[in-house]
PDB file of C-alpha atoms and ligand atoms in Angstrom:
ATOM      1  CA  MET A   4      -0.119  -0.049  -0.075  1.00  0.00           C
ATOM      2  CA  LEU A   5       1.045   3.554  -0.749  1.00  0.00           C
ATOM      3  CA  ASN A   6       0.891   4.991   3.163  1.00  0.00           C
ATOM      4  CA  ILE A   7       1.881   8.796   2.835  1.00  0.00           C
ATOM      5  CA  VAL A   8       2.580  11.021   6.425  1.00  0.00           C
ATOM      6  CA  ILE A   9       1.675  14.499   5.730  1.00  0.00           C
ATOM      7  CA  PHE A  10       3.797  16.730   7.766  1.00  0.00           C
ATOM      8  CA  GLY A  11       3.604  20.282   8.851  1.00  0.00           C
ATOM      9  CA  ALA A  12       2.922  23.084  11.273  1.00  0.00           C
ATOM     10  CA  PRO A  13      -0.668  23.681  12.021  1.00  0.00           C
ATOM     11  CA  GLY A  14      -2.068  25.844   8.549  1.00  0.00           C
ATOM     12  CA  SER A  15       0.778  24.325   6.631  1.00  0.00           C
ATOM     13  CA  GLY A  16      -1.974  23.016   4.298  1.00  0.00           C
ATOM     14  CA  LYS A  17      -1.797  19.243   5.055  1.00  0.00           C
ATOM     15  CA  GLY A  18      -5.707  18.986   5.220  1.00  0.00           C
ATOM     16  CA  THR A  19      -5.900  20.817   2.064  1.00  0.00           C
ATOM     17  CA  GLN A  20      -3.173  18.781   0.487  1.00  0.00           C
ATOM     18  CA  SER A  21      -4.410  15.907   1.349  1.00  0.00           C
ATOM     19  CA  GLU A  22      -7.608  16.393  -0.040  1.00  0.00           C
ATOM     20  CA  ASN A  23      -5.885  16.408  -3.712  1.00  0.00           C
ATOM     21  CA  LEU A  24      -3.838  13.455  -2.786  1.00  0.00           C
ATOM     22  CA  ILE A  25      -7.039  11.324  -2.047  1.00  0.00           C
ATOM     23  CA  GLU A  26      -8.135  12.082  -5.334  1.00  0.00           C
ATOM     24  CA  LYS A  27      -5.306  11.479  -7.542  1.00  0.00           C
ATOM     25  CA  TYR A  28      -3.897   8.425  -5.711  1.00  0.00           C
ATOM     26  CA  ASN A  29      -7.092   6.715  -4.158  1.00  0.00           C
ATOM     27  CA  LEU A  30      -5.910   6.753  -1.026  1.00  0.00           C
ATOM     28  CA  ALA A  31      -8.056   6.856   2.063  1.00  0.00           C
ATOM     29  CA  HIS A  32      -7.872   9.624   4.374  1.00  0.00           C
ATOM     30  CA  ILE A  33      -7.417   9.730   8.470  1.00  0.00           C
ATOM     31  CA  SER A  34      -7.154  13.389   9.692  1.00  0.00           C
ATOM     32  CA  THR A  35      -6.936  12.917  13.303  1.00  0.00           C
ATOM     33  CA  GLY A  36      -8.132  16.315  13.684  1.00  0.00           C
ATOM     34  CA  ASP A  37     -11.264  15.886  11.808  1.00  0.00           C
ATOM     35  CA  VAL A  38     -11.642  12.930  14.325  1.00  0.00           C
ATOM     36  CA  LEU A  39     -11.753  14.755  17.349  1.00  0.00           C
ATOM     37  CA  ARG A  40     -14.053  17.444  15.353  1.00  0.00           C
ATOM     38  CA  ALA A  41     -16.659  14.518  14.936  1.00  0.00           C
ATOM     39  CA  GLU A  42     -16.772  13.704  18.169  1.00  0.00           C
ATOM     40  CA  LYS A  43     -17.223  16.883  19.626  1.00  0.00           C
ATOM     41  CA  ALA A  44     -19.794  17.755  17.484  1.00  0.00           C
ATOM     42  CA  ALA A  45     -21.673  14.218  18.149  1.00  0.00           C
ATOM     43  CA  GLY A  46     -21.184  15.050  22.058  1.00  0.00           C
ATOM     44  CA  THR A  47     -19.160  12.180  22.908  1.00  0.00           C
ATOM     45  CA  GLU A  48     -17.205  11.671  26.048  1.00  0.00           C
ATOM     46  CA  LEU A  49     -13.986  11.455  23.703  1.00  0.00           C
ATOM     47  CA  GLY A  50     -15.163  14.887  22.188  1.00  0.00           C
ATOM     48  CA  LYS A  51     -15.559  16.860  25.497  1.00  0.00           C
ATOM     49  CA  LEU A  52     -12.449  15.171  26.449  1.00  0.00           C
ATOM     50  CA  ALA A  53     -10.701  16.004  23.384  1.00  0.00           C
ATOM     51  CA  ASP A  54     -12.232  19.613  23.301  1.00  0.00           C
ATOM     52  CA  SER A  55     -10.723  20.133  26.246  1.00  0.00           C
ATOM     53  CA  TYR A  56      -7.304  20.012  25.068  1.00  0.00           C
ATOM     54  CA  MET A  57      -7.965  21.188  21.555  1.00  0.00           C
ATOM     55  CA  SER A  58      -9.747  24.820  22.918  1.00  0.00           C
ATOM     56  CA  LYS A  59      -6.033  25.336  24.754  1.00  0.00           C
ATOM     57  CA  GLY A  60      -3.733  24.363  21.687  1.00  0.00           C
ATOM     58  CA  GLN A  61      -2.563  21.299  23.317  1.00  0.00           C
ATOM     59  CA  LEU A  62      -2.661  17.715  22.350  1.00  0.00           C
ATOM     60  CA  ILE A  63      -4.464  14.776  22.988  1.00  0.00           C
ATOM     61  CA  PRO A  64      -2.453  12.190  25.095  1.00  0.00           C
ATOM     62  CA  ASP A  65      -0.751   9.872  23.194  1.00  0.00           C
ATOM     63  CA  GLU A  66      -2.162   6.618  24.701  1.00  0.00           C
ATOM     64  CA  LEU A  67      -4.996   7.840  23.481  1.00  0.00           C
ATOM     65  CA  MET A  68      -4.417   9.020  20.090  1.00  0.00           C
ATOM     66  CA  ILE A  69      -2.713   5.934  19.470  1.00  0.00           C
ATOM     67  CA  ASP A  70      -5.986   3.864  20.321  1.00  0.00           C
ATOM     68  CA  ILE A  71      -7.894   5.975  18.015  1.00  0.00           C
ATOM     69  CA  LEU A  72      -5.579   5.733  15.343  1.00  0.00           C
ATOM     70  CA  ALA A  73      -4.939   2.078  15.126  1.00  0.00           C
ATOM     71  CA  SER A  74      -9.113   1.748  15.076  1.00  0.00           C
ATOM     72  CA  VAL A  75      -9.581   4.106  12.287  1.00  0.00           C
ATOM     73  CA  PHE A  76      -6.970   2.602   9.918  1.00  0.00           C
ATOM     74  CA  ASP A  77      -8.591  -0.838  10.647  1.00  0.00           C
ATOM     75  CA  GLN A  78     -12.116   0.418   9.491  1.00  0.00           C
ATOM     76  CA  LYS A  79     -10.856   2.374   6.820  1.00  0.00           C
ATOM     77  CA  THR A  80      -9.015  -0.438   5.278  1.00  0.00           C
ATOM     78  CA  LYS A  81     -11.098  -2.966   6.078  1.00  0.00           C
ATOM     79  CA  ASN A  82     -12.594  -3.428   2.456  1.00  0.00           C
ATOM     80  CA  GLY A  83      -9.364  -3.265   0.567  1.00  0.00           C
ATOM     81  CA  ASP A  84     -10.956  -0.749  -2.073  1.00  0.00           C
ATOM     82  CA  CYS A  85      -8.045   1.925  -1.295  1.00  0.00           C
ATOM     83  CA  LYS A  86      -4.466   2.139  -2.940  1.00  0.00           C
ATOM     84  CA  GLY A  87      -3.020   3.351   0.468  1.00  0.00           C
ATOM     85  CA  VAL A  88      -3.365   5.958   3.567  1.00  0.00           C
ATOM     86  CA  ILE A  89      -2.869   9.462   4.071  1.00  0.00           C
ATOM     87  CA  PHE A  90      -1.651  10.297   7.858  1.00  0.00           C
ATOM     88  CA  ASP A  91      -2.656  13.837   8.213  1.00  0.00           C
ATOM     89  CA  GLY A  92      -1.983  15.311  11.731  1.00  0.00           C
ATOM     90  CA  PHE A  93      -0.892  11.876  12.998  1.00  0.00           C
ATOM     91  CA  PRO A  94       2.121  11.884  14.105  1.00  0.00           C
ATOM     92  CA  ARG A  95       2.583  14.489  16.330  1.00  0.00           C
ATOM     93  CA  THR A  96       5.007  13.296  18.762  1.00  0.00           C
ATOM     94  CA  ILE A  97       8.129  10.532  19.055  1.00  0.00           C
ATOM     95  CA  PRO A  98       5.740   8.130  20.705  1.00  0.00           C
ATOM     96  CA  GLN A  99       3.161   8.469  18.219  1.00  0.00           C
ATOM     97  CA  GLY A 100       5.799   8.162  15.389  1.00  0.00           C
ATOM     98  CA  THR A 101       6.731   4.753  16.941  1.00  0.00           C
ATOM     99  CA  ALA A 102       3.364   3.528  17.573  1.00  0.00           C
ATOM    100  CA  LEU A 103       2.379   4.244  13.842  1.00  0.00           C
ATOM    101  CA  SER A 104       5.465   2.344  12.456  1.00  0.00           C
ATOM    102  CA  GLU A 105       4.525  -0.450  14.785  1.00  0.00           C
ATOM    103  CA  MET A 106       1.144  -0.715  13.701  1.00  0.00           C
ATOM    104  CA  LEU A 107       1.936  -1.015  10.359  1.00  0.00           C
ATOM    105  CA  LYS A 108       4.589  -3.353  10.813  1.00  0.00           C
ATOM    106  CA  GLU A 109       2.295  -5.486  12.367  1.00  0.00           C
ATOM    107  CA  ARG A 110       0.246  -5.650   9.172  1.00  0.00           C
ATOM    108  CA  GLY A 111       2.454  -5.754   7.291  1.00  0.00           C
ATOM    109  CA  GLU A 112       3.200  -2.406   5.942  1.00  0.00           C
ATOM    110  CA  LYS A 113       5.436   0.845   6.046  1.00  0.00           C
ATOM    111  CA  ILE A 114       5.498   4.131   5.769  1.00  0.00           C
ATOM    112  CA  ALA A 115       6.542   5.206   1.981  1.00  0.00           C
ATOM    113  CA  ALA A 116       6.951   8.718   2.235  1.00  0.00           C
ATOM    114  CA  VAL A 117       6.270  11.669   5.169  1.00  0.00           C
ATOM    115  CA  VAL A 118       5.664  14.915   3.192  1.00  0.00           C
ATOM    116  CA  SER A 119       6.907  18.126   5.097  1.00  0.00           C
ATOM    117  CA  LEU A 120       5.446  21.042   4.088  1.00  0.00           C
ATOM    118  CA  ASP A 121       7.471  23.999   5.021  1.00  0.00           C
ATOM    119  CA  VAL A 122       5.602  27.494   5.780  1.00  0.00           C
ATOM    120  CA  ALA A 123       6.877  30.589   7.434  1.00  0.00           C
ATOM    121  CA  GLU A 124       5.476  31.584  10.752  1.00  0.00           C
ATOM    122  CA  GLU A 125       3.772  34.752   9.963  1.00  0.00           C
ATOM    123  CA  GLU A 126       1.979  33.052   6.574  1.00  0.00           C
ATOM    124  CA  LEU A 127       0.908  30.137   8.866  1.00  0.00           C
ATOM    125  CA  ILE A 128      -0.990  32.674  11.564  1.00  0.00           C
ATOM    126  CA  ASP A 129      -2.235  34.763   8.657  1.00  0.00           C
ATOM    127  CA  ARG A 130      -3.678  31.511   7.186  1.00  0.00           C
ATOM    128  CA  LEU A 131      -4.881  30.113  10.470  1.00  0.00           C
ATOM    129  CA  ILE A 132      -6.777  33.769  11.485  1.00  0.00           C
ATOM    130  CA  SER A 133      -8.334  34.238   8.334  1.00  0.00           C
ATOM    131  CA  ARG A 134      -9.752  30.297   8.591  1.00  0.00           C
ATOM    132  CA  GLY A 135     -10.985  31.016  12.136  1.00  0.00           C
ATOM    133  CA  GLN A 136     -12.913  34.133  10.628  1.00  0.00           C
ATOM    134  CA  LYS A 137     -14.513  32.198   7.834  1.00  0.00           C
ATOM    135  CA  THR A 138     -15.292  29.030   9.252  1.00  0.00           C
ATOM    136  CA  GLY A 139     -15.451  30.195  13.502  1.00  0.00           C
ATOM    137  CA  ARG A 140     -13.397  27.355  14.153  1.00  0.00           C
ATOM    138  CA  THR A 141     -12.848  27.542  17.934  1.00  0.00           C
ATOM    139  CA  ASP A 142      -8.975  26.968  17.782  1.00  0.00           C
ATOM    140  CA  ASP A 143      -7.957  29.485  15.522  1.00  0.00           C
ATOM    141  CA  ASN A 144      -7.901  32.266  17.334  1.00  0.00           C
ATOM    142  CA  TYR A 145      -4.373  34.021  18.203  1.00  0.00           C
ATOM    143  CA  GLU A 146      -3.994  33.019  21.560  1.00  0.00           C
ATOM    144  CA  THR A 147      -4.490  29.102  20.800  1.00  0.00           C
ATOM    145  CA  ILE A 148      -2.896  29.347  17.481  1.00  0.00           C
ATOM    146  CA  LYS A 149       0.677  30.604  19.122  1.00  0.00           C
ATOM    147  CA  ALA A 150      -0.218  27.630  21.870  1.00  0.00           C
ATOM    148  CA  ARG A 151      -0.120  25.091  19.084  1.00  0.00           C
ATOM    149  CA  LEU A 152       2.759  26.263  17.147  1.00  0.00           C
ATOM    150  CA  ASP A 153       4.622  26.250  20.553  1.00  0.00           C
ATOM    151  CA  VAL A 154       3.390  22.721  20.476  1.00  0.00           C
ATOM    152  CA  TYR A 155       4.590  22.032  17.209  1.00  0.00           C
ATOM    153  CA  TYR A 156       8.064  23.353  17.690  1.00  0.00           C
ATOM    154  CA  ASN A 157       8.416  21.475  20.956  1.00  0.00           C
ATOM    155  CA  GLN A 158       7.083  17.910  20.519  1.00  0.00           C
ATOM    156  CA  THR A 159       6.131  17.810  16.668  1.00  0.00           C
ATOM    157  CA  THR A 160       9.343  18.764  14.879  1.00  0.00           C
ATOM    158  CA  PRO A 161      11.732  15.887  16.227  1.00  0.00           C
ATOM    159  CA  LEU A 162      10.181  13.713  14.295  1.00  0.00           C
ATOM    160  CA  LYS A 163      11.667  15.209  11.325  1.00  0.00           C
ATOM    161  CA  GLU A 164      14.707  14.122  12.519  1.00  0.00           C
ATOM    162  CA  MET A 165      13.582  10.425  13.051  1.00  0.00           C
ATOM    163  CA  TYR A 166      12.412  10.174   9.477  1.00  0.00           C
ATOM    164  CA  GLU A 167      15.153  12.047   8.192  1.00  0.00           C
ATOM    165  CA  LYS A 168      17.523   9.236   9.648  1.00  0.00           C
ATOM    166  CA  GLU A 169      15.251   6.638   8.328  1.00  0.00           C
ATOM    167  CA  GLY A 170      15.141   8.243   4.900  1.00  0.00           C
ATOM    168  CA  ILE A 171      11.819   8.835   4.064  1.00  0.00           C
ATOM    169  CA  LEU A 172      11.289  12.436   4.714  1.00  0.00           C
ATOM    170  CA  HIS A 173      10.816  14.826   2.088  1.00  0.00           C
ATOM    171  CA  ALA A 174      10.452  18.898   2.431  1.00  0.00           C
ATOM    172  CA  ILE A 175       8.375  20.125   0.244  1.00  0.00           C
ATOM    173  CA  GLU A 176       8.325  24.537   0.014  1.00  0.00           C
ATOM    174  CA  GLY A 177       4.508  25.043   1.459  1.00  0.00           C
ATOM    175  CA  ILE A 178       4.429  28.434   0.041  1.00  0.00           C
ATOM    176  CA  GLY A 179       2.606  28.976  -3.171  1.00  0.00           C
ATOM    177  CA  THR A 180      -1.043  28.432  -4.595  1.00  0.00           C
ATOM    178  CA  ILE A 181      -2.264  25.248  -3.261  1.00  0.00           C
ATOM    179  CA  ASP A 182      -1.518  23.755  -7.012  1.00  0.00           C
ATOM    180  CA  GLU A 183       1.567  24.697  -7.035  1.00  0.00           C
ATOM    181  CA  ILE A 184       2.450  23.137  -3.774  1.00  0.00           C
ATOM    182  CA  PHE A 185       0.622  19.952  -5.002  1.00  0.00           C
ATOM    183  CA  GLY A 186       2.798  19.410  -8.249  1.00  0.00           C
ATOM    184  CA  ARG A 187       6.012  19.257  -5.993  1.00  0.00           C
ATOM    185  CA  ILE A 188       4.051  17.127  -3.485  1.00  0.00           C
ATOM    186  CA  ALA A 189       2.984  14.764  -6.769  1.00  0.00           C
ATOM    187  CA  THR A 190       6.741  14.502  -8.057  1.00  0.00           C
ATOM    188  CA  VAL A 191       7.844  12.836  -4.206  1.00  0.00           C
ATOM    189  CA  VAL A 192       4.776  10.635  -4.308  1.00  0.00           C
ATOM    190  CA  ASP A 193       5.278   9.716  -8.030  1.00  0.00           C
ATOM    191  CA  LYS A 194       8.669   8.659  -7.108  1.00  0.00           C
ATOM    192  CA  VAL A 195       8.088   6.092  -4.208  1.00  0.00           C
ATOM    193  CA  LYS A 196       4.397   4.792  -5.444  1.00  0.00           C
TER     194      LYS A 196
HETATM  195  P1  LIG B 220      -5.535  19.448  13.051  1.00  0.00           P
HETATM  196  O1  LIG B 220      -7.205  19.234  12.495  1.00  0.00           O
HETATM  197  O2  LIG B 220      -4.618  18.564  12.445  1.00  0.00           O
HETATM  198  O3  LIG B 220      -5.366  20.996  12.441  1.00  0.00           O
HETATM  199  P2  LIG B 220      -4.156  22.025  11.756  1.00  0.00           P
HETATM  200  O4  LIG B 220      -2.779  21.490  12.321  1.00  0.00           O
HETATM  201  O5  LIG B 220      -4.818  23.262  12.029  1.00  0.00           O
HETATM  202  O6  LIG B 220      -3.981  21.533  10.033  1.00  0.00           O
HETATM  203  P3  LIG B 220      -4.947  21.706   9.036  1.00  0.00           P
HETATM  204  O7  LIG B 220      -5.228  20.412   8.238  1.00  0.00           O
HETATM  205  O8  LIG B 220      -6.300  21.822   9.574  1.00  0.00           O
HETATM  206  O9  LIG B 220      -5.149  22.756   8.569  1.00  0.00           O
HETATM  207  P4  LIG B 220      -4.386  23.211   6.701  1.00  0.00           P
HETATM  208  O10 LIG B 220      -2.881  23.189   7.025  1.00  0.00           O
HETATM  209  O11 LIG B 220      -4.478  22.305   5.808  1.00  0.00           O
HETATM  210  O12 LIG B 220      -5.721  19.616  14.471  1.00  0.00           O
HETATM  211  C1  LIG B 220      -6.286  20.524  15.393  1.00  0.00           C
HETATM  212  C2  LIG B 220      -6.232  20.044  16.621  1.00  0.00           C
HETATM  213  O13 LIG B 220      -6.511  18.623  17.278  1.00  0.00           O
HETATM  214  C3  LIG B 220      -4.555  19.727  17.311  1.00  0.00           C
HETATM  215  O14 LIG B 220      -3.959  21.426  17.630  1.00  0.00           O
HETATM  216  C4  LIG B 220      -4.796  18.875  18.689  1.00  0.00           C
HETATM  217  O15 LIG B 220      -5.141  19.468  19.729  1.00  0.00           O
HETATM  218  C5  LIG B 220      -5.738  17.843  18.222  1.00  0.00           C
HETATM  219  N1  LIG B 220      -4.743  16.955  17.338  1.00  0.00           N
HETATM  220  C6  LIG B 220      -4.856  16.202  16.203  1.00  0.00           C
HETATM  221  N2  LIG B 220      -4.025  15.380  15.658  1.00  0.00           N
HETATM  222  C7  LIG B 220      -3.601  15.175  16.969  1.00  0.00           C
HETATM  223  C8  LIG B 220      -2.802  14.201  17.533  1.00  0.00           C
HETATM  224  N3  LIG B 220      -2.046  13.253  16.556  1.00  0.00           N
HETATM  225  N4  LIG B 220      -2.274  13.953  18.771  1.00  0.00           N
HETATM  226  C9  LIG B 220      -2.645  14.896  19.466  1.00  0.00           C
HETATM  227  N5  LIG B 220      -3.660  15.647  19.069  1.00  0.00           N
HETATM  228  C10 LIG B 220      -3.879  15.990  17.787  1.00  0.00           C
HETATM  229  O16 LIG B 220      -5.007  24.543   6.289  1.00  0.00           O
HETATM  230  C11 LIG B 220      -5.094  25.781   7.491  1.00  0.00           C
HETATM  231  C12 LIG B 220      -5.716  26.830   6.447  1.00  0.00           C
HETATM  232  O17 LIG B 220      -4.776  27.262   5.449  1.00  0.00           O
HETATM  233  C13 LIG B 220      -6.889  26.835   5.460  1.00  0.00           C
HETATM  234  O18 LIG B 220      -7.897  27.712   5.917  1.00  0.00           O
HETATM  235  C14 LIG B 220      -6.384  26.883   4.150  1.00  0.00           C
HETATM  236  O19 LIG B 220      -7.316  27.068   3.053  1.00  0.00           O
HETATM  237  C15 LIG B 220      -5.168  27.662   4.049  1.00  0.00           C
HETATM  238  N6  LIG B 220      -4.359  27.161   3.218  1.00  0.00           N
HETATM  239  C16 LIG B 220      -3.882  25.895   2.598  1.00  0.00           C
HETATM  240  N7  LIG B 220      -2.822  26.004   1.977  1.00  0.00           N
HETATM  241  C17 LIG B 220      -2.756  27.415   1.555  1.00  0.00           C
HETATM  242  C18 LIG B 220      -2.255  27.847   0.616  1.00  0.00           C
HETATM  243  N8  LIG B 220      -1.033  27.229  -0.310  1.00  0.00           N
HETATM  244  N9  LIG B 220      -2.252  29.021   0.085  1.00  0.00           N
HETATM  245  C19 LIG B 220      -3.066  30.177   0.996  1.00  0.00           C
HETATM  246  N10 LIG B 220      -3.863  29.563   2.271  1.00  0.00           N
HETATM  247  C20 LIG B 220      -3.470  28.055   2.705  1.00  0.00           C
END
């Protein structure tokens, strides 16, 4: 299977580019942010718990996310009608990265590429503020965005080094039109598929 991790700071375009990848390569999409927002909208206990972290810009605890990820992966791939999976917003910590590799190995799978979208901080903040104004997404306000960026720099960026050592990290310039950036991503994916 073609398993791709799309990696980057909040607002770097992970969700946006995932939509293009799904369509072009017939991949299933796992967005942990979308899973948590759906739980919140449904008013479940998990959703209430997730919201208590997301509204502060913090990460949901690893043990919980790792369990969720494995069950969503099995559910999305059970029919065998997708060519692979795009992991959008997971992993976000080293323990999540290790758990993802183990989960895939147990199923005879591996990550084909980690696509890392590089975008300057001012641009990230502008994009997220603008999305917050358009959609009312409650974590897209200045204070929470700054907290999410701190979490990204402290807890998520160490994964880059891990994937670089594994030789599967592909850094992509994440500034430009959505189509231009997708062209850069597709060049990488076409080489590994
Ligand atoms: P996510 O839902 O993953 O949200 P995100 O990091 O903000 O990225 P997203 O994919 O939505 O936005 P994108 O960059 O595409 O996470 C939200 C929260 O959930 C986290 O803070 C955390 O609390 C929790 N969570 C999720 N996963 C977790 C995990 N694994 N462990 C623990 N906690 C977890 O786009 C942003 C905006 O930019 C959009 O408006 C888009 O239109 C715009 N944009 C995109 N590309 C552009 C371009 N080229 N030019 C201009 N604008 C562009």
